[in-house]
Amino acid sequence: EIVMTQSPATLSVSSGERATLSCRASQSVSSKLAWYQQKPGHPPRLLIYGASTRATGLPARFSGSGSGTEFTLTISSLQSEDFAVYYCQQYSDWPKTFGQGTKVEIK
Amino acid sequence: EVQLLESGGGLVQPGGSLRLSCAASGFSFSSYAMAWVRQAPGKGLEWVSVITNSGDSTTSADSLKGRFAISRDNSNNMLFLQMNNLRPEDTAVYYCAKDQPTQMYPYDSGSFDYWGQGTLVTVSS
């Protein structure tokens, strides 16, 4: 099973600042990496797939990068609606494992 | 508009069974693999099971094999999860999710582009 490790567990950021979230795979997943956003009481929302392709309608302030085992989600200028938990997921191999999540909170 | 609506959750005693359903609409249901993902209270996401678009093949998390079974009815755009011998650690919100393949032909499963609102399963005596 491919283990996905996200860091940090919690990220405290002020509105308007840049947020950088990391995700590491225990073995190469090529570019088969997705990022999801989840707000309390809501299902996850797909943000990024293929490591860097934004989902339909996603604002350009969200960007994904990386390949192999190291990936990054960057939010260039945090808006109030961006405070949430973010998960990465690999879909290179079964089971499709998720990271443990990074909570982005208001500083 | 893609919609996924889960139902069937509730309170069940340890050792009991439950069948979850997911009604899909707004897309060609029979063209896509579908999955169940769960989330224990206050915890992260855990992939549970997946079924191919035709229903001829399924894969489940190793920890659940033999207790959970995924199935689908393409005639009625429905996805199911039969859960047997439930344990307290199965307590979670269960989401159905639509697969977004990296390619359709041949089909290569990818990320999950649409999710239902979830149904809560509580296993407790």
mmCIF file of C-alpha atoms in Angstrom:
data_model
loop_
_atom_site.group_PDB
_atom_site.id
_atom_site.type_symbol
_atom_site.label_atom_id
_atom_site.label_comp_id
_atom_site.label_asym_id
_atom_site.label_seq_id
_atom_site.Cartn_x
_atom_site.Cartn_y
_atom_site.Cartn_z
ATOM 1 C CA GLU A 1 0.000 0.000 0.000
ATOM 2 C CA ILE A 2 1.277 3.458 -0.913
ATOM 3 C CA VAL A 3 1.442 5.676 2.158
ATOM 4 C CA MET A 4 0.714 9.367 1.661
ATOM 5 C CA THR A 5 2.173 11.776 4.213
ATOM 6 C CA GLN A 6 1.044 15.404 4.387
ATOM 7 C CA SER A 7 2.777 18.266 6.131
ATOM 8 C CA PRO A 8 2.241 20.278 8.143
ATOM 9 C CA ALA A 9 -0.736 18.892 10.047
ATOM 10 C CA THR A 10 -1.933 22.435 10.692
ATOM 11 C CA LEU A 11 -1.029 25.599 8.843
ATOM 12 C CA SER A 12 -1.858 28.986 10.368
ATOM 13 C CA VAL A 13 -2.077 31.673 7.720
ATOM 14 C CA SER A 14 -3.497 35.164 7.514
ATOM 15 C CA SER A 15 -5.968 36.131 4.801
ATOM 16 C CA GLY A 16 -4.143 37.336 1.726
ATOM 17 C CA GLU A 17 -1.029 35.334 2.518
ATOM 18 C CA ARG A 18 0.399 32.415 0.582
ATOM 19 C CA ALA A 19 -0.144 28.844 1.795
ATOM 20 C CA THR A 20 2.057 25.932 0.776
ATOM 21 C CA LEU A 21 0.949 22.386 1.571
ATOM 22 C CA SER A 22 3.112 19.311 1.017
ATOM 23 C CA CYS A 23 2.319 15.711 0.220
ATOM 24 C CA ARG A 24 4.822 12.870 -0.020
ATOM 25 C CA ALA A 25 4.232 9.374 -1.392
ATOM 26 C CA SER A 26 6.073 6.325 -0.088
ATOM 27 C CA GLN A 27 6.780 5.324 -3.685
ATOM 28 C CA SER A 28 6.411 6.992 -7.038
ATOM 29 C CA VAL A 29 2.850 7.732 -8.153
ATOM 30 C CA SER A 30 3.966 9.552 -11.300
ATOM 31 C CA SER A 31 1.473 12.420 -11.706
ATOM 32 C CA LYS A 32 -1.505 10.436 -10.436
ATOM 33 C CA LEU A 33 -2.138 12.735 -7.518
ATOM 34 C CA ALA A 34 -5.260 14.645 -6.557
ATOM 35 C CA TRP A 35 -5.986 17.328 -3.975
ATOM 36 C CA TYR A 36 -9.326 17.762 -2.229
ATOM 37 C CA GLN A 37 -10.735 20.478 0.020
ATOM 38 C CA GLN A 38 -13.165 19.652 2.792
ATOM 39 C CA LYS A 39 -15.112 22.050 4.985
ATOM 40 C CA PRO A 40 -16.888 20.942 8.181
ATOM 41 C CA GLY A 41 -20.111 19.096 7.488
ATOM 42 C CA HIS A 42 -19.451 18.910 3.763
ATOM 43 C CA PRO A 43 -18.080 16.251 1.419
ATOM 44 C CA PRO A 44 -14.640 16.614 -0.119
ATOM 45 C CA ARG A 45 -14.347 18.738 -3.229
ATOM 46 C CA LEU A 46 -11.895 17.892 -5.989
ATOM 47 C CA LEU A 47 -9.449 20.749 -6.540
ATOM 48 C CA ILE A 48 -6.527 19.359 -8.518
ATOM 49 C CA TYR A 49 -5.934 16.151 -10.464
ATOM 50 C CA GLY A 50 -3.011 14.922 -12.474
ATOM 51 C CA ALA A 51 -0.878 16.732 -9.879
ATOM 52 C CA SER A 52 -1.381 20.118 -11.535
ATOM 53 C CA THR A 53 -4.676 20.315 -13.457
ATOM 54 C CA ARG A 54 -7.295 22.510 -11.820
ATOM 55 C CA ALA A 55 -10.827 21.153 -11.590
ATOM 56 C CA THR A 56 -13.529 22.995 -13.489
ATOM 57 C CA GLY A 57 -14.257 26.389 -11.965
ATOM 58 C CA LEU A 58 -11.387 26.370 -9.490
ATOM 59 C CA PRO A 59 -9.881 29.817 -8.995
ATOM 60 C CA ALA A 60 -6.406 30.367 -10.382
ATOM 61 C CA ARG A 61 -5.022 31.107 -6.915
ATOM 62 C CA PHE A 62 -4.907 27.327 -6.417
ATOM 63 C CA SER A 63 -2.026 25.517 -8.093
ATOM 64 C CA GLY A 64 -0.526 22.064 -7.832
ATOM 65 C CA SER A 65 2.942 20.877 -8.695
ATOM 66 C CA GLY A 66 5.246 17.899 -8.369
ATOM 67 C CA SER A 67 5.619 14.376 -9.662
ATOM 68 C CA GLY A 68 6.970 11.077 -8.457
ATOM 69 C CA THR A 69 6.903 11.261 -4.670
ATOM 70 C CA GLU A 70 6.854 14.983 -3.820
ATOM 71 C CA PHE A 71 3.856 17.230 -4.397
ATOM 72 C CA THR A 72 2.771 20.718 -3.419
ATOM 73 C CA LEU A 73 -0.527 22.562 -3.288
ATOM 74 C CA THR A 74 -0.150 26.326 -3.260
ATOM 75 C CA ILE A 75 -2.839 28.867 -2.517
ATOM 76 C CA SER A 76 -1.353 32.155 -3.636
ATOM 77 C CA SER A 77 -3.535 34.535 -1.622
ATOM 78 C CA LEU A 78 -5.791 32.955 0.959
ATOM 79 C CA GLN A 79 -9.415 33.995 0.971
ATOM 80 C CA SER A 80 -11.818 33.464 3.856
ATOM 81 C CA GLU A 81 -13.500 30.578 2.030
ATOM 82 C CA ASP A 82 -10.193 28.708 1.703
ATOM 83 C CA PHE A 83 -9.880 27.869 5.392
ATOM 84 C CA ALA A 84 -10.538 24.137 5.395
ATOM 85 C CA VAL A 85 -8.846 20.746 5.517
ATOM 86 C CA TYR A 86 -6.940 19.632 2.434
ATOM 87 C CA TYR A 87 -6.236 16.031 1.484
ATOM 88 C CA CYS A 88 -3.979 14.560 -1.147
ATOM 89 C CA GLN A 89 -4.772 11.198 -2.757
ATOM 90 C CA GLN A 90 -2.810 8.940 -5.044
ATOM 91 C CA TYR A 91 -4.571 6.958 -7.722
ATOM 92 C CA SER A 92 -1.542 5.212 -9.166
ATOM 93 C CA ASP A 93 -2.267 1.942 -7.404
ATOM 94 C CA TRP A 94 -4.909 0.213 -5.323
ATOM 95 C CA PRO A 95 -5.916 1.031 -2.677
ATOM 96 C CA LYS A 96 -6.306 4.697 -3.583
ATOM 97 C CA THR A 97 -4.813 6.074 -0.415
ATOM 98 C CA PHE A 98 -5.313 9.516 1.079
ATOM 99 C CA GLY A 99 -2.997 11.607 3.173
ATOM 100 C CA GLN A 100 -4.036 12.410 6.725
ATOM 101 C CA GLY A 101 -4.908 15.990 5.821
ATOM 102 C CA THR A 102 -3.613 19.504 6.440
ATOM 103 C CA LYS A 103 -5.858 21.939 8.257
ATOM 104 C CA VAL A 104 -5.489 25.510 7.047
ATOM 105 C CA GLU A 105 -6.630 27.818 9.822
ATOM 106 C CA ILE A 106 -6.832 31.545 10.322
ATOM 107 C CA LYS A 107 -3.797 33.043 11.987
ATOM 108 C CA GLU B 1 -25.932 18.623 -12.918
ATOM 109 C CA VAL B 2 -24.302 15.600 -11.334
ATOM 110 C CA GLN B 3 -26.030 14.495 -8.151
ATOM 111 C CA LEU B 4 -25.218 11.640 -5.799
ATOM 112 C CA LEU B 5 -27.612 10.980 -2.939
ATOM 113 C CA GLU B 6 -26.753 8.400 -0.293
ATOM 114 C CA SER B 7 -29.247 6.721 1.999
ATOM 115 C CA GLY B 8 -29.496 3.768 4.331
ATOM 116 C CA GLY B 9 -27.288 4.881 7.191
ATOM 117 C CA GLY B 10 -28.312 4.683 10.817
ATOM 118 C CA LEU B 11 -27.634 3.056 14.166
ATOM 119 C CA VAL B 12 -26.829 -0.648 14.148
ATOM 120 C CA GLN B 13 -25.567 -3.001 16.819
ATOM 121 C CA PRO B 14 -22.160 -4.665 16.554
ATOM 122 C CA GLY B 15 -22.429 -7.739 14.372
ATOM 123 C CA GLY B 16 -25.371 -6.306 12.486
ATOM 124 C CA SER B 17 -25.804 -5.507 8.811
ATOM 125 C CA LEU B 18 -26.707 -2.447 6.795
ATOM 126 C CA ARG B 19 -27.156 -1.713 3.109
ATOM 127 C CA LEU B 20 -26.247 1.711 1.827
ATOM 128 C CA SER B 21 -27.620 3.090 -1.430
ATOM 129 C CA CYS B 22 -26.503 5.913 -3.666
ATOM 130 C CA ALA B 23 -28.827 7.345 -6.309
ATOM 131 C CA ALA B 24 -26.953 8.942 -9.198
ATOM 132 C CA SER B 25 -28.191 11.423 -11.766
ATOM 133 C CA GLY B 26 -26.906 13.979 -14.236
ATOM 134 C CA PHE B 27 -24.338 11.802 -15.977
ATOM 135 C CA SER B 28 -24.042 8.544 -17.874
ATOM 136 C CA PHE B 29 -23.894 6.326 -14.816
ATOM 137 C CA SER B 30 -23.028 3.125 -16.669
ATOM 138 C CA SER B 31 -19.931 4.755 -18.192
ATOM 139 C CA TYR B 32 -18.066 5.349 -14.937
ATOM 140 C CA ALA B 33 -16.589 3.365 -12.107
ATOM 141 C CA MET B 34 -18.016 4.288 -8.722
ATOM 142 C CA ALA B 35 -16.610 4.104 -5.231
ATOM 143 C CA TRP B 36 -17.377 4.332 -1.530
ATOM 144 C CA VAL B 37 -15.157 6.379 0.760
ATOM 145 C CA ARG B 38 -15.675 6.708 4.496
ATOM 146 C CA GLN B 39 -14.671 9.154 7.204
ATOM 147 C CA ALA B 40 -14.729 8.296 10.882
ATOM 148 C CA PRO B 41 -15.743 11.155 13.207
ATOM 149 C CA GLY B 42 -12.961 13.730 13.350
ATOM 150 C CA LYS B 43 -10.707 11.604 11.157
ATOM 151 C CA GLY B 44 -9.440 11.555 7.594
ATOM 152 C CA LEU B 45 -10.708 9.915 4.431
ATOM 153 C CA GLU B 46 -10.487 6.163 3.863
ATOM 154 C CA TRP B 47 -11.159 4.525 0.523
ATOM 155 C CA VAL B 48 -13.521 1.568 0.997
ATOM 156 C CA SER B 49 -14.443 -0.064 -2.287
ATOM 157 C CA VAL B 50 -14.729 0.470 -6.039
ATOM 158 C CA ILE B 51 -16.749 -1.143 -8.817
ATOM 159 C CA THR B 52 -16.135 -0.967 -12.548
ATOM 160 C CA ASN B 53 -18.615 0.766 -14.842
ATOM 161 C CA SER B 54 -20.147 -2.534 -15.963
ATOM 162 C CA GLY B 55 -20.098 -4.019 -12.479
ATOM 163 C CA ASP B 56 -18.022 -6.997 -13.547
ATOM 164 C CA SER B 57 -15.151 -6.274 -11.191
ATOM 165 C CA THR B 58 -14.820 -4.918 -7.665
ATOM 166 C CA THR B 59 -11.963 -4.087 -5.342
ATOM 167 C CA SER B 60 -12.173 -3.430 -1.619
ATOM 168 C CA ALA B 61 -9.800 -2.345 1.103
ATOM 169 C CA ASP B 62 -7.991 -5.376 2.506
ATOM 170 C CA SER B 63 -9.188 -4.583 6.009
ATOM 171 C CA LEU B 64 -12.812 -4.878 4.891
ATOM 172 C CA LYS B 65 -12.768 -7.861 2.610
ATOM 173 C CA GLY B 66 -15.319 -10.473 3.402
ATOM 174 C CA ARG B 67 -17.533 -8.046 5.309
ATOM 175 C CA PHE B 68 -18.391 -5.349 2.770
ATOM 176 C CA ALA B 69 -19.618 -5.844 -0.801
ATOM 177 C CA ILE B 70 -20.126 -3.168 -3.431
ATOM 178 C CA SER B 71 -22.629 -3.567 -6.256
ATOM 179 C CA ARG B 72 -24.523 -1.476 -8.773
ATOM 180 C CA ASP B 73 -27.715 -1.410 -10.826
ATOM 181 C CA ASN B 74 -27.023 0.428 -14.058
ATOM 182 C CA SER B 75 -30.653 0.183 -15.139
ATOM 183 C CA ASN B 76 -31.682 2.357 -12.222
ATOM 184 C CA ASN B 77 -28.482 4.393 -11.729
ATOM 185 C CA MET B 78 -27.912 3.007 -8.247
ATOM 186 C CA LEU B 79 -24.800 2.103 -6.267
ATOM 187 C CA PHE B 80 -24.903 -0.087 -3.164
ATOM 188 C CA LEU B 81 -22.699 -1.104 -0.255
ATOM 189 C CA GLN B 82 -23.719 -4.173 1.720
ATOM 190 C CA MET B 83 -22.040 -4.094 5.119
ATOM 191 C CA ASN B 84 -22.082 -7.221 7.298
ATOM 192 C CA ASN B 85 -20.668 -8.082 10.712
ATOM 193 C CA LEU B 86 -20.323 -4.410 11.527
ATOM 194 C CA ARG B 87 -17.863 -3.268 14.175
ATOM 195 C CA PRO B 88 -17.704 -0.064 16.251
ATOM 196 C CA GLU B 89 -14.686 1.009 14.188
ATOM 197 C CA ASP B 90 -16.904 1.046 11.084
ATOM 198 C CA THR B 91 -18.679 4.083 12.525
ATOM 199 C CA ALA B 92 -18.253 6.788 9.913
ATOM 200 C CA VAL B 93 -19.863 8.958 7.294
ATOM 201 C CA TYR B 94 -19.973 6.948 4.082
ATOM 202 C CA TYR B 95 -19.681 8.852 0.814
ATOM 203 C CA CYS B 96 -20.320 7.583 -2.677
ATOM 204 C CA ALA B 97 -18.044 9.100 -5.250
ATOM 205 C CA LYS B 98 -17.897 9.195 -9.032
ATOM 206 C CA ASP B 99 -14.664 8.181 -10.674
ATOM 207 C CA GLN B 100 -12.947 10.575 -13.069
ATOM 208 C CA PRO B 101 -10.921 8.306 -15.320
ATOM 209 C CA THR B 102 -7.575 9.349 -16.707
ATOM 210 C CA GLN B 103 -8.784 7.799 -19.965
ATOM 211 C CA MET B 104 -11.998 6.150 -21.088
ATOM 212 C CA TYR B 105 -10.695 3.629 -23.605
ATOM 213 C CA PRO B 106 -9.297 1.502 -22.162
ATOM 214 C CA TYR B 107 -10.779 2.688 -18.892
ATOM 215 C CA ASP B 108 -8.191 3.844 -16.381
ATOM 216 C CA SER B 109 -9.569 4.831 -12.993
ATOM 217 C CA GLY B 110 -8.552 8.202 -11.613
ATOM 218 C CA SER B 111 -9.586 10.714 -8.967
ATOM 219 C CA PHE B 112 -13.089 11.318 -7.603
ATOM 220 C CA ASP B 113 -14.725 14.344 -9.194
ATOM 221 C CA TYR B 114 -18.164 14.236 -7.561
ATOM 222 C CA TRP B 115 -19.184 13.199 -4.061
ATOM 223 C CA GLY B 116 -22.489 12.711 -2.336
ATOM 224 C CA GLN B 117 -23.350 14.431 0.932
ATOM 225 C CA GLY B 118 -22.727 11.233 2.869
ATOM 226 C CA THR B 119 -24.730 8.991 5.165
ATOM 227 C CA LEU B 120 -23.782 8.348 8.793
ATOM 228 C CA VAL B 121 -23.380 4.805 10.019
ATOM 229 C CA THR B 122 -23.120 4.352 13.777
ATOM 230 C CA VAL B 123 -22.209 0.950 15.164
ATOM 231 C CA SER B 124 -22.946 0.814 18.857
ATOM 232 C CA SER B 125 -24.792 -1.260 21.407
#
